Coordinates of C-alpha atoms in Angstrom, one line a residue:
M1 CA 13.5 -8.4 44.9
Y2 CA 10.7 -7.7 47.3
G3 CA 8.9 -4.8 45.4
V4 CA 8.5 -1.6 47.4
I5 CA 6.1 -2.2 50.3
D6 CA 3.6 0.4 51.4
L7 CA 3.4 0.8 55.1
K8 CA -0.3 0.2 54.9
D9 CA 0.3 -3.3 53.3
I10 CA 2.5 -4.9 56.0
D11 CA -0.2 -7.0 57.7
N12 CA 0.4 -10.1 55.5
L13 CA 4.2 -10.1 55.6
C14 CA 6.6 -12.4 57.5
M15 CA 8.3 -10.5 60.3
N16 CA 11.5 -12.4 59.7
C17 CA 12.2 -12.4 56.0
F18 CA 9.5 -9.9 54.9
R19 CA 8.1 -12.1 52.2
E20 CA 4.4 -12.4 51.7
L21 CA 2.6 -15.0 53.9
T22 CA 0.8 -17.5 51.5
N23 CA -0.3 -20.2 53.9
G24 CA -1.2 -19.2 57.3
S25 CA 1.2 -17.8 59.9
V26 CA 4.2 -20.1 59.3
C27 CA 6.2 -18.6 56.5
E28 CA 6.9 -21.0 53.7
N29 CA 10.2 -19.1 52.8
C30 CA 12.0 -19.0 56.2
S31 CA 9.7 -21.2 58.4
Y32 CA 9.2 -18.4 61.0
D33 CA 6.0 -18.6 62.9
N34 CA 4.5 -15.1 62.9
D35 CA 1.9 -16.1 65.7
L36 CA 4.7 -16.3 68.2
Q37 CA 4.2 -13.7 70.9
A38 CA 6.9 -11.2 71.0
D39 CA 8.6 -10.3 74.4
T40 CA 7.0 -7.0 75.6
M41 CA 10.5 -5.8 76.5
Y42 CA 11.2 -5.3 72.8
L43 CA 9.5 -3.3 70.0
Q44 CA 6.7 -5.2 68.7
P45 CA 6.7 -6.6 65.1
K46 CA 5.2 -4.1 62.5
T47 CA 6.4 -1.1 64.5
V48 CA 7.5 1.6 62.1
L49 CA 10.4 3.8 63.0
A50 CA 11.3 7.0 61.4
E51 CA 8.4 6.4 58.9
R52 CA 10.8 4.1 57.1
Y53 CA 11.9 1.0 59.0
V54 CA 9.3 -1.9 59.7
I55 CA 10.5 -3.7 62.8
G56 CA 10.4 -7.4 62.6
N57 CA 11.7 -10.4 64.5
V58 CA 14.4 -10.1 67.4
V59 CA 17.7 -11.5 66.3
V60 CA 19.7 -11.2 69.4
H61 CA 20.1 -9.1 72.5
E62 CA 23.7 -8.4 73.2
S63 CA 25.3 -6.5 76.1
D64 CA 24.4 -2.9 74.9
A65 CA 21.7 -3.3 72.2
V66 CA 19.1 -5.6 70.8
V67 CA 19.1 -6.4 67.0
Y68 CA 15.9 -6.6 65.0
R69 CA 15.4 -7.8 61.5
A70 CA 13.7 -5.0 59.7
Y71 CA 12.5 -3.8 56.3
D72 CA 13.6 -0.5 54.8
T73 CA 10.8 0.8 52.7
Q74 CA 12.9 3.4 51.0
L75 CA 15.7 1.0 50.0
D76 CA 13.2 -1.9 49.4
A77 CA 15.6 -4.2 51.4
V78 CA 15.8 -6.2 54.5
V79 CA 18.2 -4.6 57.1
N80 CA 19.3 -5.0 60.7
V81 CA 18.2 -2.4 63.1
R82 CA 20.2 -2.1 66.4
E83 CA 18.4 -0.5 69.3
F84 CA 20.4 0.8 72.3
L85 CA 19.0 -1.2 75.1
P86 CA 21.7 -2.0 77.6
K87 CA 21.1 -5.1 79.7
G88 CA 20.4 -4.6 83.4
I89 CA 19.8 -0.8 83.2
A90 CA 17.1 -0.3 80.5
N91 CA 14.0 -2.1 79.4
R92 CA 10.5 -1.3 78.0
L93 CA 7.3 -1.5 79.9
E94 CA 4.4 -3.3 78.3
G95 CA 2.5 -1.2 75.7
N96 CA 5.1 1.5 75.5
V97 CA 7.7 2.2 72.8
E98 CA 9.6 4.6 74.9
V99 CA 12.6 3.0 76.7
H100 CA 12.3 2.8 80.5
I101 CA 15.5 3.6 82.4
R102 CA 16.1 2.4 86.0
E103 CA 16.4 5.6 88.0
R104 CA 19.9 4.9 89.6
Y105 CA 21.3 4.5 86.1
R106 CA 19.6 7.5 84.4
Q107 CA 22.6 9.8 84.4
N108 CA 25.1 7.2 83.1
Y109 CA 22.5 5.9 80.6
E110 CA 22.8 9.3 78.7
K111 CA 26.6 8.9 78.7
Y112 CA 26.3 5.4 77.4
K113 CA 23.9 6.5 74.7
A114 CA 26.2 9.1 73.5
S115 CA 29.0 6.6 73.2
F116 CA 26.6 4.4 71.2
I117 CA 25.8 7.2 68.7
N118 CA 29.5 8.1 68.4
L119 CA 30.5 4.5 67.8
W120 CA 27.9 3.9 64.9
T121 CA 28.4 7.4 63.5
T122 CA 32.1 6.6 63.2
I123 CA 31.4 3.2 61.7
I124 CA 29.1 4.9 59.1
K125 CA 32.1 6.9 57.9
M126 CA 34.1 3.7 57.4
R127 CA 31.5 1.7 55.5
S128 CA 33.9 1.3 52.6
L129 CA 36.2 -1.1 54.7
S130 CA 36.0 -4.5 53.4
A131 CA 35.5 -6.2 56.8
V132 CA 32.8 -4.2 58.3
I133 CA 29.1 -4.8 57.5
P134 CA 28.1 -1.3 56.2
T135 CA 25.9 0.9 58.4
F136 CA 24.1 3.7 56.8
D137 CA 21.8 5.3 59.4
V138 CA 21.8 6.5 63.0
F139 CA 19.1 8.4 64.7
E140 CA 17.6 9.1 68.1
L141 CA 13.9 8.0 68.9
N142 CA 11.8 6.6 71.8
G143 CA 14.3 7.9 74.4
T144 CA 17.1 5.8 72.9
A145 CA 19.2 5.5 69.7
Y146 CA 19.2 3.3 66.6
A147 CA 21.8 2.2 64.0
V148 CA 20.7 0.6 60.6
S149 CA 23.1 -1.8 58.8
E150 CA 22.8 -3.9 55.7
Y151 CA 21.6 -7.4 56.1
M152 CA 24.0 -10.0 54.8
E153 CA 23.6 -13.8 54.6
T154 CA 26.4 -15.1 56.7
I155 CA 28.0 -18.0 58.5
T156 CA 30.0 -17.7 61.7
L157 CA 33.6 -18.7 61.6
R158 CA 32.8 -21.1 64.5
E159 CA 30.2 -22.9 62.4
F160 CA 32.4 -22.9 59.4
L161 CA 35.2 -24.6 61.2
L162 CA 32.8 -27.1 62.8
R163 CA 31.8 -28.1 59.2
S164 CA 35.4 -28.4 58.1
P165 CA 36.4 -32.1 57.9
D166 CA 39.1 -31.9 60.6
G167 CA 37.6 -29.0 62.6
N168 CA 40.4 -26.7 61.6
I169 CA 42.0 -25.4 58.4
L170 CA 45.6 -24.9 57.0
W171 CA 47.4 -21.6 57.2
D172 CA 47.4 -21.0 53.5
Q173 CA 43.5 -20.9 53.7
A174 CA 43.4 -19.1 57.0
R175 CA 45.8 -16.4 55.7
L176 CA 43.3 -15.4 52.8
M177 CA 40.5 -15.3 55.4
F178 CA 42.1 -13.4 58.2
M179 CA 44.7 -11.0 56.7
P180 CA 42.2 -8.6 55.1
V181 CA 40.4 -8.2 58.4
L182 CA 43.6 -6.8 59.8
T183 CA 43.4 -3.7 57.5
T184 CA 39.9 -3.0 58.8
L185 CA 41.0 -3.5 62.4
E186 CA 43.9 -1.2 62.0
A187 CA 41.6 1.5 60.6
L188 CA 39.1 1.0 63.5
H189 CA 41.9 1.5 66.1
N190 CA 43.1 4.5 64.3
N191 CA 39.6 6.0 64.7
G192 CA 39.5 5.1 68.4
I193 CA 37.3 2.0 68.1
I194 CA 38.3 -1.2 70.0
H195 CA 35.9 -4.1 69.2
G196 CA 36.5 -5.9 72.5
A197 CA 34.4 -9.0 71.7
I198 CA 36.2 -10.7 68.7
C199 CA 35.5 -14.4 68.7
P200 CA 34.6 -17.0 66.2
D201 CA 30.9 -16.1 66.6
H202 CA 31.5 -12.5 65.8
L203 CA 33.7 -13.1 62.7
V204 CA 31.4 -14.1 59.9
L205 CA 31.9 -15.3 56.3
C206 CA 29.6 -13.8 53.8
R207 CA 28.4 -14.9 50.3
D208 CA 31.0 -12.6 48.5
G209 CA 33.8 -14.7 50.3
K210 CA 34.9 -12.0 52.7
M211 CA 35.3 -12.3 56.4
R212 CA 33.7 -9.5 58.4
L213 CA 33.4 -8.3 62.0
K214 CA 30.0 -7.9 63.6
S215 CA 28.7 -7.2 67.1
F216 CA 30.4 -4.0 67.9
C217 CA 29.4 -2.5 71.3
I218 CA 30.4 0.4 73.2
S219 CA 33.7 0.2 75.2
E220 CA 31.9 0.6 78.4
A221 CA 30.2 -2.8 78.0
N222 CA 33.4 -4.7 77.5
T223 CA 34.9 -5.2 80.9
V224 CA 33.8 -7.1 84.1
S225 CA 34.1 -4.0 86.1
S226 CA 31.4 -2.2 84.1
E227 CA 27.9 -1.6 85.6
L228 CA 26.7 -2.9 82.2
E229 CA 26.3 -6.7 81.7
F230 CA 29.4 -8.3 80.4
S231 CA 29.6 -11.8 78.9
P232 CA 33.2 -13.0 78.5
N233 CA 34.0 -15.1 75.5
E234 CA 36.0 -18.0 77.0
G235 CA 39.4 -18.4 75.3
Y236 CA 39.1 -15.0 73.5
T237 CA 38.5 -12.4 76.2
A238 CA 41.8 -10.8 77.2
L239 CA 43.1 -10.4 80.7
E240 CA 42.5 -6.7 81.0
Q241 CA 38.8 -7.2 80.4
Y242 CA 38.6 -9.2 83.6
D243 CA 41.1 -7.2 85.6
N244 CA 40.7 -3.4 85.9
H245 CA 44.4 -3.1 86.9
H246 CA 45.1 -3.4 83.2
S247 CA 43.4 -1.1 80.5
M248 CA 41.9 -2.0 77.3
C249 CA 43.9 -1.0 74.2
P250 CA 44.3 -2.2 70.7
A251 CA 46.3 -5.1 72.0
T252 CA 43.0 -6.3 73.4
D253 CA 41.7 -7.0 69.9
I254 CA 45.1 -8.5 68.9
Y255 CA 44.7 -11.1 71.7
A256 CA 41.2 -12.1 70.6
F257 CA 42.1 -12.0 66.8
S258 CA 45.2 -14.2 67.6
A259 CA 42.9 -16.6 69.6
C260 CA 40.6 -16.9 66.6
I261 CA 43.5 -17.8 64.3
F262 CA 44.6 -20.4 66.9
R263 CA 41.3 -21.9 66.8
A264 CA 41.2 -22.1 63.1
L265 CA 44.6 -23.7 62.8
V266 CA 44.6 -26.0 65.8
G267 CA 40.8 -27.0 66.1
Q268 CA 40.5 -26.1 69.7
N269 CA 39.9 -22.9 71.8
P270 CA 43.0 -21.6 73.6
P271 CA 42.6 -21.7 77.4
D272 CA 40.9 -18.7 79.0
A273 CA 43.1 -15.8 80.0
K274 CA 42.4 -16.2 83.7
S275 CA 43.6 -19.7 84.0
R276 CA 46.7 -18.9 82.0
E277 CA 47.9 -16.5 84.7
T278 CA 48.8 -19.6 86.8
N279 CA 49.4 -22.2 83.9
D280 CA 50.5 -20.4 80.9
K281 CA 50.9 -23.3 78.4
L282 CA 49.5 -23.0 74.9
M283 CA 50.2 -26.5 73.3
I284 CA 49.8 -27.6 69.8
P285 CA 50.0 -31.3 68.8
N286 CA 53.1 -31.9 66.5
T287 CA 50.9 -33.3 63.8
I288 CA 49.3 -29.9 63.5
A289 CA 52.2 -27.8 64.5
E290 CA 54.3 -29.2 61.6
K291 CA 51.8 -27.8 59.2
I292 CA 51.9 -24.2 60.6
P293 CA 54.9 -22.0 59.4
T294 CA 57.2 -21.2 62.3
H295 CA 56.8 -17.4 61.8
T296 CA 53.0 -17.8 62.2
I297 CA 53.4 -19.6 65.5
K298 CA 55.7 -16.9 66.7
A299 CA 53.4 -14.2 65.7
L300 CA 50.6 -15.9 67.6
G301 CA 52.9 -16.3 70.6
G302 CA 53.3 -12.4 70.5
G303 CA 49.6 -11.8 70.1
L304 CA 48.5 -14.2 72.9
Q305 CA 50.7 -12.8 75.6
I306 CA 48.8 -12.7 78.9
Y307 CA 49.7 -9.2 79.9
P308 CA 48.9 -6.4 77.5
E309 CA 52.1 -4.6 78.1
R310 CA 54.0 -7.6 76.9
R311 CA 51.7 -8.4 74.0
T312 CA 52.2 -7.3 70.4
K313 CA 50.9 -3.7 70.6
T314 CA 49.9 -2.8 67.0
V315 CA 48.0 -4.4 64.2
E316 CA 50.9 -3.2 61.9
A317 CA 53.4 -5.1 64.0
F318 CA 51.1 -8.1 64.1
R319 CA 50.6 -8.2 60.3
E320 CA 54.4 -8.0 59.8
Q321 CA 54.9 -11.0 62.1
L322 CA 52.3 -13.0 60.4
N323 CA 53.7 -12.2 57.0
A324 CA 57.2 -12.8 58.3
A325 CA 58.3 -9.3 56.9
P326 CA 62.1 -8.9 56.5
A327 CA 62.4 -6.7 59.6
V328 CA 60.8 -9.3 61.7
V329 CA 62.7 -12.2 60.3
A330 CA 65.9 -10.3 61.1
A331 CA 64.8 -9.5 64.7
A332 CA 63.9 -13.1 65.3
A333 CA 67.2 -14.3 64.0
Q334 CA 69.1 -12.3 66.7
K335 CA 66.8 -13.4 69.5
E336 CA 65.2 -16.7 69.6
N337 CA 62.6 -16.9 72.5
A338 CA 61.3 -20.4 72.3
V339 CA 59.9 -21.7 75.6
I340 CA 60.9 -25.2 76.5
Q341 CA 57.7 -26.8 78.3
D342 CA 58.0 -29.3 81.0
P343 CA 57.7 -32.9 79.6
V344 CA 54.2 -34.0 79.1
E345 CA 52.9 -37.6 79.9
E346 CA 50.9 -38.1 76.7
E347 CA 52.5 -40.2 73.9
E348 CA 52.1 -37.5 71.4
H349 CA 54.8 -34.8 71.3
Y350 CA 53.7 -31.1 71.7
R351 CA 55.4 -27.7 71.1
G352 CA 54.6 -24.6 72.8
Y353 CA 54.4 -21.0 71.8
P354 CA 57.5 -18.7 72.2
D355 CA 57.2 -16.1 74.9
Y356 CA 58.0 -12.6 73.4
D357 CA 60.0 -10.3 75.5
V358 CA 59.2 -12.1 78.7
P359 CA 62.0 -13.1 81.1
K360 CA 62.0 -16.8 81.9
Q361 CA 60.7 -17.7 85.3
K362 CA 63.6 -17.9 87.9
S363 CA 62.1 -20.9 89.6
K364 CA 62.6 -22.9 86.5
G365 CA 65.9 -21.4 85.4
P366 CA 68.2 -24.5 86.1
K367 CA 65.7 -26.9 84.8
I368 CA 65.2 -25.0 81.5
A369 CA 68.9 -24.3 81.2
I370 CA 69.7 -28.1 81.5
A371 CA 66.9 -28.9 78.8
I372 CA 68.1 -26.3 76.3
L373 CA 71.8 -27.5 76.8
A374 CA 70.8 -31.1 76.2
I375 CA 68.7 -30.3 73.2
L376 CA 71.4 -28.1 71.6
I377 CA 74.2 -30.9 72.2
V378 CA 72.1 -33.6 70.6
A379 CA 70.8 -31.3 67.8
A380 CA 74.2 -29.9 66.9
A381 CA 75.6 -33.3 66.4
I382 CA 72.6 -34.6 64.3
A383 CA 70.9 -31.7 62.5
G384 CA 72.2 -28.2 63.2
A385 CA 70.8 -26.8 60.0
Y386 CA 67.3 -28.2 60.9
I387 CA 67.4 -26.2 64.1
L388 CA 68.0 -23.0 62.5
K389 CA 65.1 -23.6 60.1
N390 CA 62.5 -24.4 62.7
G391 CA 63.5 -22.1 65.6
G392 CA 64.5 -25.0 68.0
I393 CA 60.8 -26.0 68.3
G394 CA 59.5 -29.4 68.2
L395 CA 62.8 -31.1 67.6
Q396 CA 62.7 -34.8 66.6
E397 CA 65.9 -36.9 66.5
P398 CA 66.3 -37.9 62.7
S399 CA 67.5 -41.3 61.6
E400 CA 70.8 -41.6 59.6
T401 CA 68.7 -42.2 56.6
A402 CA 66.8 -39.0 57.1
V403 CA 70.0 -37.1 57.5
S404 CA 71.5 -38.4 54.3
A405 CA 68.4 -38.3 52.1
K406 CA 67.7 -35.2 50.0
T407 CA 64.7 -33.1 51.3
T408 CA 61.9 -32.7 48.7
Y409 CA 58.8 -30.6 48.6
A410 CA 55.7 -30.3 46.4
V411 CA 55.4 -27.1 44.6
P412 CA 52.5 -24.9 45.7
D413 CA 50.0 -23.4 43.4
F414 CA 51.1 -19.8 43.3
I415 CA 48.6 -18.8 40.6
T416 CA 45.0 -19.8 41.5
E417 CA 44.8 -18.1 44.9
G418 CA 45.8 -14.7 43.5
Y419 CA 49.1 -14.2 45.4
T420 CA 51.1 -11.1 45.2
Q421 CA 55.0 -10.9 45.0
S422 CA 54.7 -9.4 48.6
D423 CA 52.6 -12.4 49.7
I424 CA 55.2 -14.9 48.4
E425 CA 58.3 -12.9 49.6
N426 CA 56.9 -12.8 53.1
N427 CA 56.1 -16.6 53.4
G428 CA 59.0 -17.9 55.4
A429 CA 58.2 -21.5 54.6
W430 CA 58.2 -21.2 50.7
N431 CA 61.4 -19.2 50.8
K432 CA 63.2 -21.9 52.9
Q433 CA 62.0 -24.6 50.6
F434 CA 62.6 -23.0 47.2
T435 CA 64.7 -20.3 45.5
I436 CA 62.1 -18.0 44.3
S437 CA 62.6 -15.2 41.8
F438 CA 60.2 -12.8 40.0
V439 CA 59.8 -11.5 36.5
S440 CA 57.1 -9.2 35.2
D441 CA 55.1 -9.2 32.1
Y442 CA 51.8 -7.8 30.8
S443 CA 48.6 -9.8 31.0
K444 CA 45.1 -9.0 29.8
D445 CA 43.6 -11.7 32.0
T446 CA 45.4 -10.9 35.3
D447 CA 45.2 -7.8 37.5
E448 CA 48.4 -5.9 38.1
G449 CA 50.6 -7.2 40.8
I450 CA 49.3 -10.8 40.7
V451 CA 51.3 -13.9 39.9
F452 CA 50.0 -15.5 36.8
K453 CA 52.8 -17.9 35.6
Q454 CA 55.3 -20.2 37.5
S455 CA 58.2 -22.0 35.9
V456 CA 57.7 -25.2 37.8
S457 CA 54.1 -26.6 37.7
S458 CA 52.1 -26.9 40.9
G459 CA 52.1 -30.3 42.6
E460 CA 55.5 -31.3 41.1
T461 CA 58.0 -32.6 43.6
V462 CA 61.3 -31.0 43.6
E463 CA 64.5 -30.9 45.7
E464 CA 65.0 -28.3 48.4
G465 CA 66.4 -25.1 46.9
T466 CA 65.0 -25.6 43.4
E467 CA 64.6 -22.3 41.6
I468 CA 61.1 -21.3 40.7
V469 CA 60.5 -18.2 38.5
L470 CA 57.2 -16.5 39.1
T471 CA 55.7 -14.0 36.6
V472 CA 53.9 -11.1 38.0
S473 CA 51.3 -9.3 35.9
K474 CA 52.1 -5.6 34.9
G475 CA 48.3 -5.4 34.1
V476 CA 47.0 -4.7 30.7
K477 CA 49.3 -3.1 28.2
T478 CA 47.6 -0.3 26.3
E479 CA 48.4 1.9 23.5
K480 CA 46.7 5.1 22.2
L481 CA 44.9 4.3 18.9
P482 CA 46.2 6.3 16.0
N483 CA 44.1 7.9 13.4
V484 CA 44.3 5.9 10.2
G485 CA 41.4 7.4 8.5
G486 CA 42.1 8.2 4.7
L487 CA 45.1 5.8 4.7
T488 CA 45.2 2.8 2.3
L489 CA 44.2 -0.5 3.9
E490 CA 47.8 -1.7 3.7
E491 CA 49.2 1.5 5.4
A492 CA 46.6 1.3 8.2
K493 CA 47.2 -2.4 8.8
Q494 CA 51.0 -1.8 9.0
K495 CA 50.6 1.0 11.4
L496 CA 48.1 -0.8 13.7
E497 CA 49.9 -4.2 13.7
K498 CA 53.2 -2.6 14.6
L499 CA 51.5 -1.5 17.9
G500 CA 50.4 -5.0 18.5
F501 CA 46.7 -4.8 17.3
T502 CA 44.9 -7.2 15.1
V503 CA 43.0 -5.7 12.2
S504 CA 39.7 -6.8 10.5
T505 CA 37.8 -4.9 7.8
V506 CA 34.2 -4.1 6.6
E507 CA 33.7 -3.1 3.1
I508 CA 31.5 -0.2 2.6
Y509 CA 29.7 1.4 -0.2
N510 CA 31.7 3.6 -2.7
D511 CA 29.6 5.9 -4.9
G512 CA 32.7 7.0 -6.8
G513 CA 33.7 9.9 -4.6
Y514 CA 36.4 7.9 -2.7
T515 CA 39.5 6.0 -3.5
P516 CA 38.8 2.2 -3.5
N517 CA 40.5 0.3 -0.6
T518 CA 41.1 3.3 1.7
V519 CA 39.8 3.7 5.3
K520 CA 36.8 5.8 5.9
A521 CA 38.1 9.1 7.4
N522 CA 35.4 9.9 9.9
Y523 CA 34.3 7.2 12.4
G524 CA 35.8 4.7 10.2
M525 CA 37.3 2.6 13.0
A526 CA 36.2 0.9 16.2
P527 CA 37.3 1.7 18.9
Q528 CA 37.8 5.3 17.9
Y529 CA 41.2 6.8 17.4
G530 CA 42.6 8.4 20.6
D531 CA 41.2 5.7 22.9
D532 CA 43.6 3.7 25.1
V533 CA 43.1 0.1 23.9
A534 CA 44.5 -3.1 25.2
V535 CA 47.3 -4.4 22.9
G536 CA 46.2 -7.4 21.1
E537 CA 42.6 -6.3 20.7
E538 CA 40.8 -6.3 17.3
I539 CA 40.5 -3.1 15.5
I540 CA 37.7 -3.0 12.9
L541 CA 38.2 -0.7 9.9
Q542 CA 35.6 0.5 7.4
V543 CA 37.1 0.3 4.0
Y544 CA 35.7 1.6 0.7
G545 CA 35.1 -0.9 -2.0
E546 CA 35.3 -0.5 -5.6
T547 CA 33.2 2.2 -7.2
V548 CA 29.6 1.0 -7.8
T549 CA 27.8 2.3 -10.9
T550 CA 24.2 2.1 -11.8
T551 CA 24.7 2.1 -15.7
Q552 CA 24.0 -1.3 -17.1
P553 CA 26.5 -2.7 -19.6
E554 CA 25.3 -3.1 -23.2
S555 CA 24.1 -6.7 -23.8
T556 CA 26.2 -8.9 -26.2
E557 CA 23.5 -11.4 -26.7
D558 CA 21.7 -11.7 -30.0
T559 CA 18.2 -10.7 -29.5
N560 CA 17.0 -11.7 -32.9
E561 CA 14.4 -14.6 -32.8
E562 CA 14.7 -17.3 -35.2

């Protein structure tokens, strides 16, 4: 794409995109002005590290490191180089590449640098994870350490949501974006890494459609009590990162990740954790809440608990709650924990999150008890079944017409999004609306485990409880190709077609040494016999034609001239 750049040929390159400058200092490709004076605190553009990486523009300076755009002369690619340069305790004196450490922090600096190296060395080992931007090099130089990662064109989740028409998205879309990240987050936790700064600016969407985590930093830089500079992300930073009476743990990331899902679904940031200590109300307008599956709201309620000891503790448990796994559904049926909020003065109704495993406040006990009793009396008389379906949240008094009318739903598109049987079985809303069953069949066009047929077309409006049969792919059915060399064409076709293959033929020259209309014995079929071939594929057979002779027949024409 760029052509391998020799280190001696970097003077005429843009230090942001590393394209050749063709018209002065302003790059025509990315509009970066290469005459801008770089801050002397950072490595200057065109500095070469490890005889390989050409340093370019500063992208961002985060709590523990500065990120440079750079060019890898060995891989012929633009990369990101992260330099350990913790704010407040390290800088660079003008004209030096060596990092300068403030004397009072020198001893701790070495400890923090070791944490940085350990963090990125661990991430290198996990480069195959789908939601981590791959990192491939870590080294020490200039009194500090560096980590080199692939450069990917991305858009932040925050920007993506701001561009969305309503500023938020539906759960079906959010599920496809967020759920794969949980696998990566679980693997990180299992390897001792807590991100500590998950927010809509640090979740990015890449060109391949995947959401990825960025901006990892050492754990020592993720709390207010640290001597390193810490910048809370309002609405996303967990309470334990403000208050050292509570320790960071995997639940810290679960809080922030839940807050990101909340932002995506609701269209606004949740209140910051400090304010929620005194006023713990997470409210969703009913117009939005009615579009979010009840099990999703309950999962977010568990993930957004203020105190870490009351919060959902593992990614595995959080994933099960979001998927409404059978074990979670059973537990929820035994214990409904919906919090009834005080009435609000706004005209629009709201509904709050359930409070997982937290005793109700004593001071509000009588008031809550009366409210619950009143709701249950009215609801039991009007729509008891509706209460069971919706967990007692956001109840509205239905009219007599609504009670007597049959409930109908539009059938979702189960095929286009690539849902698995597990995805659908764990979707509480769909299984309440329809009676869903599964069959399986082979498909040469659909990966194994993916739904590729539905008995009722998407978009069709049906009554509640309508049966929908979904066909799950068993993958491509294959058969080992038998050897039909030497058989007659009729025998070969019968044998191959019995296995489900189609047959076509190519006639080949016969000098008289072969029986006409037989298949060539050696290399007479494509694919070759013994190969595993998808059923239904075309098998091409080379078949001997009639014997060709070079003797010309005697002419019967009268050659006498008149």
